[in-house]
mmCIF file of C-alpha atoms in Angstrom:
data_model
loop_
_atom_site.group_PDB
_atom_site.id
_atom_site.type_symbol
_atom_site.label_atom_id
_atom_site.label_comp_id
_atom_site.label_asym_id
_atom_site.label_seq_id
_atom_site.Cartn_x
_atom_site.Cartn_y
_atom_site.Cartn_z
ATOM 1 C CA TYR A 26 170.144 -29.213 18.611
ATOM 2 C CA ILE A 27 171.043 -25.695 17.544
ATOM 3 C CA LYS A 28 172.588 -26.821 14.271
ATOM 4 C CA HIS A 29 169.401 -28.584 13.178
ATOM 5 C CA ALA A 30 166.827 -26.108 14.521
ATOM 6 C CA ASP A 31 164.699 -23.863 12.316
ATOM 7 C CA HIS A 32 164.607 -21.104 14.938
ATOM 8 C CA ILE A 33 166.161 -20.661 18.372
ATOM 9 C CA LEU A 34 164.141 -19.453 21.361
ATOM 10 C CA THR A 35 166.485 -18.753 24.264
ATOM 11 C CA ASN A 36 167.591 -16.491 27.077
ATOM 12 C CA SER A 37 171.230 -17.597 26.800
ATOM 13 C CA PHE A 38 174.046 -15.436 25.477
ATOM 14 C CA HIS A 39 176.130 -18.481 24.543
ATOM 15 C CA CYS A 40 173.234 -20.136 22.757
ATOM 16 C CA ASN A 41 172.995 -16.949 20.697
ATOM 17 C CA VAL A 42 176.640 -17.253 19.663
ATOM 18 C CA PHE A 43 176.148 -20.834 18.490
ATOM 19 C CA ALA A 44 172.971 -19.862 16.678
ATOM 20 C CA PHE A 45 174.996 -17.257 14.775
ATOM 21 C CA LEU A 46 177.625 -19.834 13.879
ATOM 22 C CA TYR A 47 174.929 -22.049 12.361
ATOM 23 C CA HIS A 48 172.919 -19.144 10.853
ATOM 24 C CA LYS A 49 169.832 -19.786 12.938
ATOM 25 C CA PRO A 50 167.463 -16.918 13.741
ATOM 26 C CA VAL A 51 167.181 -16.158 17.449
ATOM 27 C CA THR A 52 164.343 -14.856 19.580
ATOM 28 C CA TYR A 53 164.731 -14.174 23.293
ATOM 29 C CA TYR A 54 162.408 -14.716 26.189
ATOM 30 C CA LEU A 55 163.260 -12.802 29.330
ATOM 31 C CA SER A 56 162.272 -12.785 32.946
ATOM 32 C CA ASN A 57 162.623 -9.813 35.276
ATOM 33 C CA ASP A 58 165.379 -11.096 37.543
ATOM 34 C CA GLU A 59 168.757 -9.367 37.970
ATOM 35 C CA GLN A 60 170.778 -12.016 36.100
ATOM 36 C CA THR A 61 168.507 -11.838 33.057
ATOM 37 C CA ARG A 62 168.957 -8.056 32.857
ATOM 38 C CA PHE A 63 172.753 -8.602 32.850
ATOM 39 C CA ILE A 64 172.474 -11.186 30.062
ATOM 40 C CA THR A 65 170.218 -8.869 28.087
ATOM 41 C CA SER A 66 172.873 -6.150 27.986
ATOM 42 C CA ARG A 67 175.400 -8.658 26.617
ATOM 43 C CA ILE A 68 172.929 -9.821 23.998
ATOM 44 C CA ASP A 69 172.089 -6.212 23.061
ATOM 45 C CA THR A 70 175.782 -5.489 22.558
ATOM 46 C CA LEU A 71 176.342 -8.625 20.487
ATOM 47 C CA MET A 72 173.327 -7.993 18.273
ATOM 48 C CA ALA A 73 174.315 -4.349 17.703
ATOM 49 C CA LEU A 74 177.807 -5.520 16.764
ATOM 50 C CA VAL A 75 176.378 -7.519 13.844
ATOM 51 C CA GLY A 76 173.727 -4.963 12.904
ATOM 52 C CA GLN A 77 170.660 -6.742 14.265
ATOM 53 C CA LYS A 78 167.956 -5.804 16.730
ATOM 54 C CA VAL A 79 167.161 -8.003 19.686
ATOM 55 C CA SER A 80 163.892 -9.815 19.053
ATOM 56 C CA LEU A 81 161.931 -10.362 22.227
ATOM 57 C CA VAL A 82 159.173 -12.930 22.163
ATOM 58 C CA GLU A 83 155.727 -11.894 23.284
ATOM 59 C CA ASP A 84 153.300 -14.503 22.051
ATOM 60 C CA TYR A 85 155.479 -17.519 21.075
ATOM 61 C CA THR A 86 153.643 -17.860 17.748
ATOM 62 C CA THR A 87 155.406 -15.391 15.448
ATOM 63 C CA TYR A 88 159.077 -14.616 15.112
ATOM 64 C CA PRO A 89 160.781 -11.710 13.329
ATOM 65 C CA GLU A 90 162.966 -12.201 10.274
ATOM 66 C CA PHE A 91 166.727 -12.184 10.710
ATOM 67 C CA ASN A 92 168.784 -10.338 8.092
ATOM 68 C CA TRP A 93 171.755 -12.623 7.369
ATOM 69 C CA THR A 94 173.110 -10.311 4.664
ATOM 70 C CA VAL A 95 173.518 -7.484 7.168
ATOM 71 C CA TYR A 96 174.888 -9.947 9.744
ATOM 72 C CA GLU A 97 177.555 -11.272 7.346
ATOM 73 C CA LYS A 98 178.522 -7.771 6.174
ATOM 74 C CA ASN A 99 178.923 -6.481 9.724
ATOM 75 C CA LEU A 100 180.716 -9.581 10.930
ATOM 76 C CA THR A 101 183.177 -9.407 8.007
ATOM 77 C CA GLU A 102 183.871 -5.727 8.704
ATOM 78 C CA LYS A 103 184.415 -6.365 12.428
ATOM 79 C CA ARG A 104 186.667 -9.334 11.691
ATOM 80 C CA GLU A 105 188.823 -7.344 9.257
ATOM 81 C CA LYS A 106 189.060 -4.451 11.706
ATOM 82 C CA ALA A 107 190.135 -6.800 14.516
ATOM 83 C CA ILE A 108 192.720 -8.563 12.333
ATOM 84 C CA ASN A 109 194.164 -5.250 11.146
ATOM 85 C CA TYR A 110 194.342 -4.009 14.725
ATOM 86 C CA LEU A 111 196.184 -7.148 15.830
ATOM 87 C CA LYS A 112 198.592 -6.975 12.894
ATOM 88 C CA LYS A 113 199.371 -3.359 13.708
ATOM 89 C CA ALA A 114 199.692 -4.044 17.422
ATOM 90 C CA LEU A 115 202.072 -6.933 16.746
ATOM 91 C CA ASP A 116 203.927 -4.982 14.052
ATOM 92 C CA TYR A 117 203.136 -7.799 11.614
ATOM 93 C CA GLU A 118 204.294 -7.611 8.015
ATOM 94 C CA GLN A 119 203.239 -10.284 5.572
ATOM 95 C CA ALA A 120 206.025 -11.808 3.484
ATOM 96 C CA ASP A 121 205.563 -11.557 -0.281
#
C-alpha cells in the first residue's frame, strides 16, 4: 500500500521508514497517550536526520510539501559518514 500511495498519513515510525524508501510524503496524526509521545520523539529524530520537519495533520484536507532534494542530500551525507566510520573502525583498506 505504501509503495502505491500518493501520500502517507500515519502515526507509525516504521511506516515512515517505508514511506522514505518509496519516496512518499508523510504526515502524522497523533493522540495524547504516552506511547504516541515516545513514537513522536523517534519520528522527530528521524526527520531531523534527513533535514525535514515533522508535519502534523490538523484538518486532514491539506498536506505540506516534502523536499526530496534535501532528503536525498542529507541521507547521502549520513550514509557516507556511517560507511567511513565503519571502515575506520574496522581498519578497512580498499584494494586497488
